[in-house]
XYZ file of N, CA, C and O in Angstrom:
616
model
N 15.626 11.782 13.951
C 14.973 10.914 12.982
C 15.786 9.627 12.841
O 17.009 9.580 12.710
N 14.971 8.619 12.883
C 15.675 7.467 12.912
C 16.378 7.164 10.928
O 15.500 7.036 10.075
N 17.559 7.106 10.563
C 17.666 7.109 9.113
C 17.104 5.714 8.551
O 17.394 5.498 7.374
N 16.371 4.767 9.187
C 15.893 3.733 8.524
C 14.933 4.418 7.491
O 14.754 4.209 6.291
N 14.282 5.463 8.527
C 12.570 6.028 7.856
C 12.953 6.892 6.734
O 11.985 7.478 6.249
N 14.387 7.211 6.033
C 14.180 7.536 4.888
C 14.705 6.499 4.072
O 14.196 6.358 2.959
N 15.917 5.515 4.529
C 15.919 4.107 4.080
C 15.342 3.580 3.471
O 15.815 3.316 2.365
N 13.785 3.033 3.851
C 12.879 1.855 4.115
C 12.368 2.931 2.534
O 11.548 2.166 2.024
N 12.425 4.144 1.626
C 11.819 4.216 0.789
C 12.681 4.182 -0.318
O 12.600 5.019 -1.217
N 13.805 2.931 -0.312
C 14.513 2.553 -1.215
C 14.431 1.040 -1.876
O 14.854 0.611 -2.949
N 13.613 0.320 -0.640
C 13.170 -1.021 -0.595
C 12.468 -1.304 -1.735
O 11.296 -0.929 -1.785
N 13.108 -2.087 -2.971
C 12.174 -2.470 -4.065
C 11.005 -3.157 -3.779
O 10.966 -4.088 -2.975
N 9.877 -2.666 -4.512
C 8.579 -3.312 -4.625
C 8.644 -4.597 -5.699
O 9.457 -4.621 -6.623
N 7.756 -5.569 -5.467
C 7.663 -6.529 -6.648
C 8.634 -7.651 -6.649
O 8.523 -8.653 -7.356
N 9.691 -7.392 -5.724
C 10.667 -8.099 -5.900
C 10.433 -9.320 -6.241
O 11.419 -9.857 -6.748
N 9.248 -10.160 -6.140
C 9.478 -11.682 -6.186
C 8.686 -11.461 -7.788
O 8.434 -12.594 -8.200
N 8.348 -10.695 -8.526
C 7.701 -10.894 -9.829
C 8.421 -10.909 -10.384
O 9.500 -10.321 -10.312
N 7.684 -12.182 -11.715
C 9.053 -11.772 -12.418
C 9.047 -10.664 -13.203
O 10.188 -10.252 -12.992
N 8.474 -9.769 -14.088
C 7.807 -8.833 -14.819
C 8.414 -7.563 -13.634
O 9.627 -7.395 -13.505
N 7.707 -6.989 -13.074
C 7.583 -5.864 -12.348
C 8.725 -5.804 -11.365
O 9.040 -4.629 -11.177
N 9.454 -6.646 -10.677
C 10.780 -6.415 -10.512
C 11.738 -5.938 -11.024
O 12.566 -5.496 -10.227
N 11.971 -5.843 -12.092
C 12.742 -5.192 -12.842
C 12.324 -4.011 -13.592
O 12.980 -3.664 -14.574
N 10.753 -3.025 -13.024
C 10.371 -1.586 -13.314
C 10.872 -0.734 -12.183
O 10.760 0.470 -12.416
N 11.381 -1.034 -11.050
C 11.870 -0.150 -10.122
C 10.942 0.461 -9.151
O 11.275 1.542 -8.664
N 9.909 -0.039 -8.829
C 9.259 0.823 -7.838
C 9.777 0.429 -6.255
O 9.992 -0.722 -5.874
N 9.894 1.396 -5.606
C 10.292 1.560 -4.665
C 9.317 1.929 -3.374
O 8.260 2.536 -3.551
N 9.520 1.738 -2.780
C 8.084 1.976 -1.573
C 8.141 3.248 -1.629
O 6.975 3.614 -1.771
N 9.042 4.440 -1.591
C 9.043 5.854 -1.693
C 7.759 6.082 -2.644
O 6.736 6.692 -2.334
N 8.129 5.272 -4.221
C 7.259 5.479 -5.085
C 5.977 5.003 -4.924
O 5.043 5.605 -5.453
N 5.832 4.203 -4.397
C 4.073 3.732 -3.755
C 3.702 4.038 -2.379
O 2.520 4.013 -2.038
N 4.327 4.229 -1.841
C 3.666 5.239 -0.588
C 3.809 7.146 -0.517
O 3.487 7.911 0.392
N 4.327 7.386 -1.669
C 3.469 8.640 -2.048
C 2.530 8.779 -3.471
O 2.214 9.832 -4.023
N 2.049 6.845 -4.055
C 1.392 7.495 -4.422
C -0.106 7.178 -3.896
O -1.137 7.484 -4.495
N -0.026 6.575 -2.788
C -0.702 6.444 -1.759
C -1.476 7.482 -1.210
O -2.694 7.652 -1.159
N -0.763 7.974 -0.911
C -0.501 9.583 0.050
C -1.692 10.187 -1.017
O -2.881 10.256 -0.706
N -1.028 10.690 -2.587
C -1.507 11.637 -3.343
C -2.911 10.724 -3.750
O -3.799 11.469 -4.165
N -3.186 9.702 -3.729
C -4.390 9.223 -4.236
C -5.704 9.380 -3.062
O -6.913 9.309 -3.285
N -5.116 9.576 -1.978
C -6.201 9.612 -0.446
C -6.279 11.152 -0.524
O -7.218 11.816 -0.084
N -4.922 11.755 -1.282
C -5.549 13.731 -1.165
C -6.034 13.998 -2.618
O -6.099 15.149 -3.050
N -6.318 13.089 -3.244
C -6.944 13.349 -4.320
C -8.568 13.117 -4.279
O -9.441 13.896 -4.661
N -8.683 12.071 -3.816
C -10.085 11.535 -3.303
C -11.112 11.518 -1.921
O -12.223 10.996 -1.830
N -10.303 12.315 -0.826
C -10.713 12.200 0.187
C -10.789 13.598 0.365
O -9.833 14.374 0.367
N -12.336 13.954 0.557
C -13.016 15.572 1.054
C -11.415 16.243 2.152
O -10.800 17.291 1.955
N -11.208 15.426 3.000
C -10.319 16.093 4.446
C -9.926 15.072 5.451
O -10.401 14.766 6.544
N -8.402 14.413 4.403
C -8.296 13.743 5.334
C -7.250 13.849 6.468
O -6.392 14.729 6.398
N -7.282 12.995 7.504
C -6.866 13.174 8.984
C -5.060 13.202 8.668
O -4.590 12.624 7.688
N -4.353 13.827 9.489
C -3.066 13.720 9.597
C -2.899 12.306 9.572
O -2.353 11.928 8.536
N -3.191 11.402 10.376
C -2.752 10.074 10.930
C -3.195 9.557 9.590
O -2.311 9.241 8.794
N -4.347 9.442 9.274
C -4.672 8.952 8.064
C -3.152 8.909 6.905
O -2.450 7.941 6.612
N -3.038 10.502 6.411
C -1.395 10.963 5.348
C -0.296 10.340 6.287
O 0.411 9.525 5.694
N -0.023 10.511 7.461
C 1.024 9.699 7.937
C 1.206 8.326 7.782
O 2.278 7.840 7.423
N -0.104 7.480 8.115
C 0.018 6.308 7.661
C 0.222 5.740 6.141
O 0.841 4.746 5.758
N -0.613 6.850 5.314
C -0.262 6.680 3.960
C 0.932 6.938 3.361
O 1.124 6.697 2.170
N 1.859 7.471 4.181
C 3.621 7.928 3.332
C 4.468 6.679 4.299
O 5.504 6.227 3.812
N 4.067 6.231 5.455
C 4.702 5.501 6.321
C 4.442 4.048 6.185
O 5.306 3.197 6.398
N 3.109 3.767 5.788
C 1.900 2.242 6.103
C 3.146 0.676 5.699
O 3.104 -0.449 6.195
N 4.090 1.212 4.686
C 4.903 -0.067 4.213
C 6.245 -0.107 4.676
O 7.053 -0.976 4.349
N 6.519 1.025 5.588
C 8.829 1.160 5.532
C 9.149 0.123 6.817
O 10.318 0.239 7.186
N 8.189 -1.102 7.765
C 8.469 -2.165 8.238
C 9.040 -3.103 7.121
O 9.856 -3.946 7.492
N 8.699 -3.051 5.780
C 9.305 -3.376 4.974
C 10.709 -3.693 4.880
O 11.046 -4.742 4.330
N 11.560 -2.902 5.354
C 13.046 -2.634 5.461
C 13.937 -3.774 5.908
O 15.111 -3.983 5.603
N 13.047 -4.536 6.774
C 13.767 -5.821 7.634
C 12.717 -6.716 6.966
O 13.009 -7.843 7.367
N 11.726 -6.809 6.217
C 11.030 -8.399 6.213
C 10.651 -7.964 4.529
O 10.023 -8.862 3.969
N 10.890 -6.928 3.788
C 10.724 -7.253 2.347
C 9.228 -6.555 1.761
O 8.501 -5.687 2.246
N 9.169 -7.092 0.915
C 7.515 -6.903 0.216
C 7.258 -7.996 -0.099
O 7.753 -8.547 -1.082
N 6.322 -8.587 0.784
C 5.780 -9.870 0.799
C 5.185 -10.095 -0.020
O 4.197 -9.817 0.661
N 4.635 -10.450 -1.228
C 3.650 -10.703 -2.465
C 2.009 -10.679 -1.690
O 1.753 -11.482 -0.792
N 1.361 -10.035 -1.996
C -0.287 -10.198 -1.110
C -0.958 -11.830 -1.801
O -1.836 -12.436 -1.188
N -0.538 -12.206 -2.752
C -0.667 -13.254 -3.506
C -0.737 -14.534 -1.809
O -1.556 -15.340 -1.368
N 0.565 -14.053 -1.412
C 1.525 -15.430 -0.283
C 0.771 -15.002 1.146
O 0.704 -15.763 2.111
N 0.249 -13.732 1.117
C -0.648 -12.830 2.367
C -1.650 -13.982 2.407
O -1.870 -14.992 3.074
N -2.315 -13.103 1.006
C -3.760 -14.102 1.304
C -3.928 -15.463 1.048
O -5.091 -15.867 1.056
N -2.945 -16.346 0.799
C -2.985 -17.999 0.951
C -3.079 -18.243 1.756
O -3.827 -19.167 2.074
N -2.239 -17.428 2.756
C -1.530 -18.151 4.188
C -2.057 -16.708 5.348
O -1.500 -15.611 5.382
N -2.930 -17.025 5.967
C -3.285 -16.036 6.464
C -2.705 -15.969 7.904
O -2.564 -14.894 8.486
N -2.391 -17.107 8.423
C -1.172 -17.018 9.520
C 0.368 -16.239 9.226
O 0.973 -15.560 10.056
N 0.809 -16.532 7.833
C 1.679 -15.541 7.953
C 1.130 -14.051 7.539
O 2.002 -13.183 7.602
N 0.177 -13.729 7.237
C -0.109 -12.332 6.657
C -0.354 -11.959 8.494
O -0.024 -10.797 8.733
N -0.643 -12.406 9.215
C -0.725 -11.685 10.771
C 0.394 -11.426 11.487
O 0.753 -10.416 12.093
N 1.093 -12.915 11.265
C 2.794 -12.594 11.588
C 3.344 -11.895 11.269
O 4.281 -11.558 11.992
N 3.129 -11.165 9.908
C 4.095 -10.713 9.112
C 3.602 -8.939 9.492
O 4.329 -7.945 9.513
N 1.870 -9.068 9.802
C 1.645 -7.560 9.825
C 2.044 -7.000 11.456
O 2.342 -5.911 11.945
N 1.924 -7.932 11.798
C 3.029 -7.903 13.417
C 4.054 -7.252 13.673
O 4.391 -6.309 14.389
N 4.690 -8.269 12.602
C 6.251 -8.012 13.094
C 6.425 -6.605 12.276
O 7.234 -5.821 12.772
N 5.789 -6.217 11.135
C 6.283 -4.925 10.454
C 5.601 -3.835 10.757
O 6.134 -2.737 10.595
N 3.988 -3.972 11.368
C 3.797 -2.873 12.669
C 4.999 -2.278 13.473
O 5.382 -1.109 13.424
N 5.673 -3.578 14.431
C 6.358 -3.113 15.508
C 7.854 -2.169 14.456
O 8.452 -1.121 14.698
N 7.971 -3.136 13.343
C 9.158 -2.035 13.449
C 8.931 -0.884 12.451
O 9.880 -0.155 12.163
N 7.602 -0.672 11.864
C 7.385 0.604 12.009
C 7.376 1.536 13.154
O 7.939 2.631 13.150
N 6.618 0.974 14.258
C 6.729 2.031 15.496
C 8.315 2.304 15.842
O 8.791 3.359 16.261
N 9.063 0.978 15.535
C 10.255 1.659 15.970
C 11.253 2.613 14.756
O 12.140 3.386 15.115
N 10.981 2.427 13.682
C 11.461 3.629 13.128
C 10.906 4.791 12.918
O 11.564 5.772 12.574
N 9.417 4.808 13.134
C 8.622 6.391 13.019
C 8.485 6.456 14.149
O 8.181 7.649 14.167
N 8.445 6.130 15.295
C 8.404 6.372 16.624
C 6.791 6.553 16.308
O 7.099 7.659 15.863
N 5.885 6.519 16.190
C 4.571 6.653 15.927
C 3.385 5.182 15.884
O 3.187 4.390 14.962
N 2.813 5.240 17.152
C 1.553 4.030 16.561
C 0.369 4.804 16.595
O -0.447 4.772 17.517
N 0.251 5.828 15.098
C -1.139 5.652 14.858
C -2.363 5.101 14.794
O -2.677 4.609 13.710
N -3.633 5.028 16.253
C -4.620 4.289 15.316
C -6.116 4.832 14.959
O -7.042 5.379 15.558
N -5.833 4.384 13.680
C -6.718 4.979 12.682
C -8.216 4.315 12.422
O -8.502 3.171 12.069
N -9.023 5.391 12.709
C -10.461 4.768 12.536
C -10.892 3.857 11.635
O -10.446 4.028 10.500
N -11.725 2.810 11.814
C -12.457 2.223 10.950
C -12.289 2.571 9.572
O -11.647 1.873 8.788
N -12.842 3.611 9.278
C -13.223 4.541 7.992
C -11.721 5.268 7.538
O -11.744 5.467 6.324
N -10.844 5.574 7.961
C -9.451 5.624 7.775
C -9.080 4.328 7.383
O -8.720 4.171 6.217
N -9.104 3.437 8.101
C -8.074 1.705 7.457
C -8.916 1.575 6.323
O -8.217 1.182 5.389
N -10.129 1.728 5.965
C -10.781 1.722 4.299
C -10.057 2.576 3.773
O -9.365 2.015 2.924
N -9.788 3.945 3.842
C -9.277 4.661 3.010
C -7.877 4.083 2.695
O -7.604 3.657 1.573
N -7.007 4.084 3.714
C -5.795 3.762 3.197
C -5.845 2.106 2.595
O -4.893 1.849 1.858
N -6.655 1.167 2.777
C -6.718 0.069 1.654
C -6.935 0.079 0.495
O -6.239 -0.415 -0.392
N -8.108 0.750 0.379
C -7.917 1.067 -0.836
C -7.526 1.953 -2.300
O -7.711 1.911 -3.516
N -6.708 2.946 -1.007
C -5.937 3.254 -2.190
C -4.621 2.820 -2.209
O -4.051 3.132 -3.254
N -3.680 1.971 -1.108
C -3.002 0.980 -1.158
C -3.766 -0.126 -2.819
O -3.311 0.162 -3.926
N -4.565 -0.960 -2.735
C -4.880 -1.938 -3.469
C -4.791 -0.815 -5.003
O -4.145 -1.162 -5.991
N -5.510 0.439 -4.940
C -5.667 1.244 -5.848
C -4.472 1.448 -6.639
O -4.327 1.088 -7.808
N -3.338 2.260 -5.669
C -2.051 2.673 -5.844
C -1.611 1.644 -6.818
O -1.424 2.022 -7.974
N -1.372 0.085 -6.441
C -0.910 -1.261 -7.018
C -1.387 -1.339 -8.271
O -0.672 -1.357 -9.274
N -3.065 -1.408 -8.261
C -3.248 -1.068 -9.694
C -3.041 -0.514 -10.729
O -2.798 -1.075 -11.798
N -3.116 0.680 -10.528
C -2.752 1.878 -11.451
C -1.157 2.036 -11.993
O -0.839 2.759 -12.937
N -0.263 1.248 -11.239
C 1.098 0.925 -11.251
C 1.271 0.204 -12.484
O 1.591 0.644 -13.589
N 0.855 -1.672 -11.910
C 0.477 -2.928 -13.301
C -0.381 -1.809 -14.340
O 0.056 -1.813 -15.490
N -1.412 -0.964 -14.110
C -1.670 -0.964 -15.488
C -0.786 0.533 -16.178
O -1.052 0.941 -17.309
N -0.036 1.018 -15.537
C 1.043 1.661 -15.991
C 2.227 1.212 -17.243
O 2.717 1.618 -18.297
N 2.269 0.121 -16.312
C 3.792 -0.261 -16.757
C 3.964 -1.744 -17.052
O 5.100 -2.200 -17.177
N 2.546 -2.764 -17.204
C 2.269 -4.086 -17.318
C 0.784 -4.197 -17.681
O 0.215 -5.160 -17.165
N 0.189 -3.562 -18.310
C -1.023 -3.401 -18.120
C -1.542 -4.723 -18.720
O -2.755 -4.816 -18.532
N -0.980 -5.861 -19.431
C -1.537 -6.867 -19.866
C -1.671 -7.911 -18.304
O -2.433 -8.872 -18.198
N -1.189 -7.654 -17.749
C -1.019 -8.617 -16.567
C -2.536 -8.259 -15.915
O -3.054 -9.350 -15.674
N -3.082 -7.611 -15.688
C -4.630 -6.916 -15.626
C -5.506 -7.828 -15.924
O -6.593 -7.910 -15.352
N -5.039 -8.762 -17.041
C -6.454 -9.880 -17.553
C -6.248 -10.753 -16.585
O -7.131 -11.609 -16.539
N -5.046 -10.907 -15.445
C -5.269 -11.991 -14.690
C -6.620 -12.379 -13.840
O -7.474 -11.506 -13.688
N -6.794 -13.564 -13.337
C -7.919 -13.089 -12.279
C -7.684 -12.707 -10.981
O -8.556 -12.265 -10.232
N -6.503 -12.868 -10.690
C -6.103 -12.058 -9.131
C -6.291 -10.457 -9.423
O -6.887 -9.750 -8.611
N -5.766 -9.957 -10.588
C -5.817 -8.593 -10.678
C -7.640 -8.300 -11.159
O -8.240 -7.434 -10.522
N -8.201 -8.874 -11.994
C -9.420 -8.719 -11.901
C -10.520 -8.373 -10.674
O -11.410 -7.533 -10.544
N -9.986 -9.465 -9.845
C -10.156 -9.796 -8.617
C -10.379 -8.397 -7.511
O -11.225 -7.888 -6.776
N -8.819 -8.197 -8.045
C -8.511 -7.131 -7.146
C -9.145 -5.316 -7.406
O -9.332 -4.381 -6.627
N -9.305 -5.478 -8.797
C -9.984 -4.296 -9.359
C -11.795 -4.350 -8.643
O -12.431 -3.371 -8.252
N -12.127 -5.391 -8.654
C -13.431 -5.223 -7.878
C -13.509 -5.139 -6.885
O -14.559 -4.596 -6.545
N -12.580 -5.555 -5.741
C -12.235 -5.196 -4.334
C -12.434 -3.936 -3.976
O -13.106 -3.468 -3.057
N -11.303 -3.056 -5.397
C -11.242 -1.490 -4.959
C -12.604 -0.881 -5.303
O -12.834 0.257 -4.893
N -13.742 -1.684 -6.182
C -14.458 -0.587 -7.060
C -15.587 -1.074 -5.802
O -16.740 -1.015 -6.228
N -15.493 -1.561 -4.286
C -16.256 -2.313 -3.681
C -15.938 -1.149 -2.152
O -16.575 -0.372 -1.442
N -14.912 -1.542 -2.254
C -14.572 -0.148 -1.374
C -14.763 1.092 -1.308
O -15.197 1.742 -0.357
N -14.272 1.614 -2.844
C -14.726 2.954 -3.087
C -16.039 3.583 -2.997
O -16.304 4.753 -2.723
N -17.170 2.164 -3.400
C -18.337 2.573 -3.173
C -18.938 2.625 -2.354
O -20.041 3.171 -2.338
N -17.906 1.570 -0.570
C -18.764 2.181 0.591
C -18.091 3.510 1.242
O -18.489 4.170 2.202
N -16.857 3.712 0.356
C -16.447 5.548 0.657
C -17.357 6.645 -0.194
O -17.486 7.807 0.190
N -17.761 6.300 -0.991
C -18.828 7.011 -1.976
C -17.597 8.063 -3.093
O -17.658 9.242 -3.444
N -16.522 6.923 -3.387
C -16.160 7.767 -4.479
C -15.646 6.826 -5.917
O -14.750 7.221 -6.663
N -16.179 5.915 -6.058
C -16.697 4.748 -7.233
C -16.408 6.044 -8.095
O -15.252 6.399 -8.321
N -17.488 6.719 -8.555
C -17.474 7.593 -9.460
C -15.803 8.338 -10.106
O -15.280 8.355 -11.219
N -15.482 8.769 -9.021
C -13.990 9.542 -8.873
C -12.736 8.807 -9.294
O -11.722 9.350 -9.732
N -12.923 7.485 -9.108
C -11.505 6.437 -9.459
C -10.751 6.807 -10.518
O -11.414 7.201 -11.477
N -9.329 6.808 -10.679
C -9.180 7.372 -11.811
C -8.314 5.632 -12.501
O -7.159 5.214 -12.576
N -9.457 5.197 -12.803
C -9.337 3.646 -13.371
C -10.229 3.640 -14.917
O -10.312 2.604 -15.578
């Protein structure tokens, strides 16, 4: 086992906020609750699917947690960036899963999901923003072409 891949789930989340940087989440802590939100909501899902969901962020380790805020401005670096932290996921899980269509929905949105349920954990006023508004209809947009809208636990 390469020791980055238990490393990479020490990497603070949020780091560039100012608010939520200083609650401690750690990619450990959002990529299992990743994991538990796709086996909470998903009839049977695929190994690769849970692998990608405990693994999808520990490229992290060398390039950070990029704000999705700075992703989606700049969409040249959100490709660069999903590039370069692909490859060094493959090189610390030794693994390039690829995951169906209907798998990369699942794990987005309970990635976007996971994020939510976090802010409204532990910041829940930050929620009236319109990026987070934003982002709450994304997931309730997704869920409903997975058919589990109903199930959200939002």
């Amino acid at each position: 086992m390469n020791p980055d891949l238990y490393l990479s789930g020490f990497v603070q989340r949020w780091h560039t906020h100012p608010t939520l940087a200083r609650l401690g989440q750690t990619l450990a802590h959002h990529q299992w609750g990743v994991a538990t939100l796709i086996m909470s909501l998903h009839g049977r899902p695929s190994v690769r699917l849970l692998r990608a969901a405990l693994w999808h962020d520990v490229g992290e380790i060398v390039y950070g947690d990029v704000p999705y805020s700075a992703k989606s401005g700049n969409p040249e670096l959100a490709a660069l960036l999903s590039e370069a932290e692909e490859l060094e996921e493959i090189r610390i899980t030794g693994y390039k899963d690829y995951l169906s269509a209907d798998d990369r929905l699942w794990l987005a949105m309970c990635d976007r999901l996971e994020a939510y349920l976090y802010v409204k954990l532990v910041a829940p006023a930050l929620l009236d923003s319109e990026d987070w508004v934003e982002c709450l209809a994304h997931i309730k947009d997704m869920a409903q072409g997975l058919g589990v809208l109903d199930d959200l636990p939002i």
